[in-house]
Amino acid sequence: MTDQNTQTHLSAPREPRELRELRDLRVLAHPLRLRLLSLLGGAALSAAEAARELGDTQANVSYHLRRLHDAGLVDVVEEVAIRGGKAKRYRHDPTSGERLGMAGAPELFLAMSAELARRAVLQAPGTRSTFTDAEFSIDDAAYRKVEALVREAGIVLADAAQPSGTAGTHRVAATLALFELAQGDAQ
């Protein structure tokens, strides 16, 4: 599901790796872009469709979609004719973030925590939530197993995602992040 621009972006980096990683992660460190990635996991949408869903302007959403596309985080999956022009429909690949480095991770995780807080107040009354917050020392086999499970959970969620408002679906929120900590004293 990659297009020519995404392939060029990923295969021909000319800037130092750390600068590229920082730029790409900063693309994610914006609340609207995180919401767009979530939305585009459920359906391919144009900027106008996404703007209506998010209650934002088409121009603003279009700008943020271009930034996500340039970073290789969303793909153009189709172009449709609309009123004499063409509209691009974008879709998010849940594994696209794996191509990014971690140089700007604190900014990304700060944005993710703000998005998690926004969603938390939207929890349906009387429903259960499942969560884990951990800082453990585990062996390599356990780390690889958990890493595979977290990746699989993200893929299962994205593959099962339906357009917002689809009958018979549950609107859910998930924030998944797993990473190895530097050795040494806890800070």
GROMACS .gro file of C-alpha atoms in nm:
model
  187
    1MET     CA    1   0.000   0.000   0.000
    2THR     CA    2   0.279   0.242  -0.073
    3ASP     CA    3   0.284   0.496  -0.349
    4GLN     CA    4   0.579   0.638  -0.540
    5ASN     CA    5   0.627   0.940  -0.309
    6THR     CA    6   0.638   0.718  -0.001
    7GLN     CA    7   0.885   0.479  -0.163
    8THR     CA    8   1.109   0.770  -0.263
    9HIS     CA    9   1.091   0.914   0.089
   10LEU     CA   10   1.188   0.583   0.246
   11SER     CA   11   1.448   0.465  -0.003
   12ALA     CA   12   1.645   0.783  -0.073
   13PRO     CA   13   1.721   0.958   0.255
   14ARG     CA   14   1.981   1.228   0.199
   15GLU     CA   15   1.986   1.387   0.543
   16PRO     CA   16   2.156   1.234   0.849
   17ARG     CA   17   1.950   0.951   1.001
   18GLU     CA   18   1.898   1.121   1.339
   19LEU     CA   19   1.766   1.442   1.179
   20ARG     CA   20   1.530   1.242   0.955
   21GLU     CA   21   1.405   1.041   1.255
   22LEU     CA   22   1.349   1.357   1.458
   23ARG     CA   23   1.158   1.522   1.173
   24ASP     CA   24   0.942   1.215   1.115
   25LEU     CA   25   0.861   1.170   1.483
   26ARG     CA   26   0.775   1.538   1.518
   27VAL     CA   27   0.517   1.484   1.244
   28LEU     CA   28   0.343   1.251   1.488
   29ALA     CA   29   0.379   1.485   1.785
   30HIS     CA   30   0.063   1.677   1.695
   31PRO     CA   31  -0.277   1.584   1.840
   32LEU     CA   32  -0.469   1.628   1.514
   33ARG     CA   33  -0.225   1.404   1.327
   34LEU     CA   34  -0.262   1.131   1.588
   35ARG     CA   35  -0.641   1.158   1.553
   36LEU     CA   36  -0.606   1.138   1.174
   37LEU     CA   37  -0.398   0.822   1.199
   38SER     CA   38  -0.664   0.665   1.422
   39LEU     CA   39  -0.942   0.771   1.187
   40LEU     CA   40  -0.760   0.648   0.877
   41GLY     CA   41  -0.709   0.307   1.033
   42GLY     CA   42  -1.082   0.246   0.999
   43ALA     CA   43  -1.143   0.372   0.649
   44ALA     CA   44  -0.981   0.544   0.355
   45LEU     CA   45  -1.093   0.906   0.362
   46SER     CA   46  -1.033   1.226   0.169
   47ALA     CA   47  -0.934   1.547   0.347
   48ALA     CA   48  -1.294   1.672   0.323
   49GLU     CA   49  -1.436   1.349   0.467
   50ALA     CA   50  -1.180   1.346   0.749
   51ALA     CA   51  -1.247   1.714   0.824
   52ARG     CA   52  -1.622   1.647   0.860
   53GLU     CA   53  -1.552   1.353   1.090
   54LEU     CA   54  -1.311   1.552   1.309
   55GLY     CA   55  -1.501   1.881   1.302
   56ASP     CA   56  -1.209   2.070   1.152
   57THR     CA   57  -1.149   2.264   0.830
   58GLN     CA   58  -1.064   2.085   0.508
   59ALA     CA   59  -0.760   2.310   0.457
   60ASN     CA   60  -0.618   2.226   0.800
   61VAL     CA   61  -0.680   1.852   0.763
   62SER     CA   62  -0.535   1.856   0.411
   63TYR     CA   63  -0.216   2.020   0.540
   64HIS     CA   64  -0.176   1.760   0.815
   65LEU     CA   65  -0.250   1.472   0.576
   66ARG     CA   66   0.028   1.594   0.345
   67ARG     CA   67   0.271   1.600   0.638
   68LEU     CA   68   0.172   1.244   0.736
   69HIS     CA   69   0.201   1.130   0.374
   70ASP     CA   70   0.545   1.290   0.333
   71ALA     CA   71   0.662   1.101   0.643
   72GLY     CA   72   0.534   0.773   0.496
   73LEU     CA   73   0.266   0.723   0.763
   74VAL     CA   74  -0.038   0.736   0.535
   75ASP     CA   75  -0.077   0.610   0.181
   76VAL     CA   76  -0.289   0.737  -0.105
   77VAL     CA   77  -0.509   0.436  -0.178
   78GLU     CA   78  -0.737   0.589  -0.440
   79GLU     CA   79  -0.826   0.906  -0.625
   80VAL     CA   80  -1.191   0.984  -0.686
   81ALA     CA   81  -1.350   1.239  -0.916
   82ILE     CA   82  -1.536   1.508  -0.723
   83ARG     CA   83  -1.695   1.813  -0.889
   84GLY     CA   84  -1.456   1.827  -1.181
   85GLY     CA   85  -1.149   1.762  -0.967
   86LYS     CA   86  -0.984   1.472  -0.795
   87ALA     CA   87  -0.978   1.392  -0.426
   88LYS     CA   88  -0.716   1.164  -0.277
   89ARG     CA   89  -0.828   0.910  -0.020
   90TYR     CA   90  -0.571   0.821   0.244
   91ARG     CA   91  -0.531   0.513   0.464
   92HIS     CA   92  -0.299   0.450   0.759
   93ASP     CA   93  -0.083   0.137   0.772
   94PRO     CA   94  -0.055   0.049   1.144
   95THR     CA   95   0.301  -0.080   1.101
   96SER     CA   96   0.430   0.235   0.928
   97GLY     CA   97   0.558   0.379   1.255
   98GLU     CA   98   0.812   0.097   1.277
   99ARG     CA   99   1.009   0.267   1.000
  100LEU     CA  100   1.069   0.568   1.221
  101GLY     CA  101   1.357   0.599   1.462
  102MET     CA  102   1.319   0.712   1.820
  103ALA     CA  103   1.516   1.040   1.820
  104GLY     CA  104   1.205   1.248   1.902
  105ALA     CA  105   1.021   0.991   2.113
  106PRO     CA  106   0.963   1.217   2.418
  107GLU     CA  107   0.765   1.463   2.201
  108LEU     CA  108   0.571   1.177   2.042
  109PHE     CA  109   0.488   1.016   2.375
  110LEU     CA  110   0.382   1.350   2.520
  111ALA     CA  111   0.137   1.391   2.230
  112MET     CA  112   0.020   1.031   2.275
  113SER     CA  113  -0.042   1.088   2.646
  114ALA     CA  114  -0.245   1.403   2.570
  115GLU     CA  115  -0.451   1.205   2.317
  116LEU     CA  116  -0.501   0.926   2.572
  117ALA     CA  117  -0.622   1.181   2.828
  118ARG     CA  118  -0.864   1.329   2.570
  119ARG     CA  119  -1.006   0.986   2.497
  120ALA     CA  120  -1.026   0.878   2.862
  121VAL     CA  121  -1.303   1.127   2.937
  122LEU     CA  122  -1.501   0.978   2.646
  123GLN     CA  123  -1.519   0.629   2.802
  124ALA     CA  124  -1.872   0.493   2.790
  125PRO     CA  125  -2.030   0.489   3.137
  126GLY     CA  126  -2.040   0.146   3.298
  127THR     CA  127  -1.787  -0.013   3.061
  128ARG     CA  128  -1.464  -0.184   3.159
  129SER     CA  129  -1.116  -0.078   3.058
  130THR     CA  130  -0.800  -0.283   3.036
  131PHE     CA  131  -0.466  -0.121   3.095
  132THR     CA  132  -0.111  -0.193   3.196
  133ASP     CA  133   0.158   0.049   3.294
  134ALA     CA  134   0.491  -0.119   3.359
  135GLU     CA  135   0.862  -0.069   3.397
  136PHE     CA  136   1.010  -0.417   3.440
  137SER     CA  137   1.334  -0.601   3.375
  138ILE     CA  138   1.254  -0.907   3.164
  139ASP     CA  139   1.462  -1.157   2.967
  140ASP     CA  140   1.504  -1.141   2.589
  141ALA     CA  141   1.250  -1.418   2.518
  142ALA     CA  142   0.979  -1.242   2.719
  143TYR     CA  143   1.061  -0.907   2.555
  144ARG     CA  144   1.035  -1.054   2.204
  145LYS     CA  145   0.705  -1.224   2.293
  146VAL     CA  146   0.551  -0.905   2.435
  147GLU     CA  147   0.684  -0.703   2.140
  148ALA     CA  148   0.511  -0.944   1.899
  149LEU     CA  149   0.186  -0.929   2.099
  150VAL     CA  150   0.181  -0.548   2.107
  151ARG     CA  151   0.249  -0.534   1.732
  152GLU     CA  152  -0.020  -0.795   1.667
  153ALA     CA  153  -0.272  -0.604   1.884
  154GLY     CA  154  -0.215  -0.292   1.672
  155ILE     CA  155  -0.260  -0.488   1.350
  156VAL     CA  156  -0.574  -0.667   1.475
  157LEU     CA  157  -0.727  -0.334   1.577
  158ALA     CA  158  -0.645  -0.174   1.241
  159ASP     CA  159  -0.766  -0.474   1.038
  160ALA     CA  160  -1.095  -0.485   1.231
  161ALA     CA  161  -1.153  -0.108   1.214
  162GLN     CA  162  -1.475   0.003   1.045
  163PRO     CA  163  -1.581   0.351   0.939
  164SER     CA  164  -1.711   0.556   1.229
  165GLY     CA  165  -2.080   0.497   1.295
  166THR     CA  166  -2.093   0.149   1.138
  167ALA     CA  167  -2.378  -0.051   1.293
  168GLY     CA  168  -2.272  -0.328   1.529
  169THR     CA  169  -1.930  -0.183   1.608
  170HIS     CA  170  -1.776  -0.069   1.935
  171ARG     CA  171  -1.593   0.262   1.937
  172VAL     CA  172  -1.268   0.190   2.124
  173ALA     CA  173  -0.945   0.365   2.211
  174ALA     CA  174  -0.601   0.205   2.235
  175THR     CA  175  -0.258   0.349   2.298
  176LEU     CA  176   0.023   0.099   2.256
  177ALA     CA  177   0.391   0.167   2.311
  178LEU     CA  178   0.666  -0.075   2.404
  179PHE     CA  179   1.033   0.012   2.409
  180GLU     CA  180   1.352  -0.089   2.581
  181LEU     CA  181   1.485   0.145   2.848
  182ALA     CA  182   1.850   0.242   2.880
  183GLN     CA  183   2.044   0.040   3.135
  184GLY     CA  184   2.128   0.203   3.464
  185ASP     CA  185   1.944   0.368   3.748
  186ALA     CA  186   1.575   0.439   3.721
  187GLN     CA  187   1.508   0.809   3.679
   0.00000   0.00000   0.00000
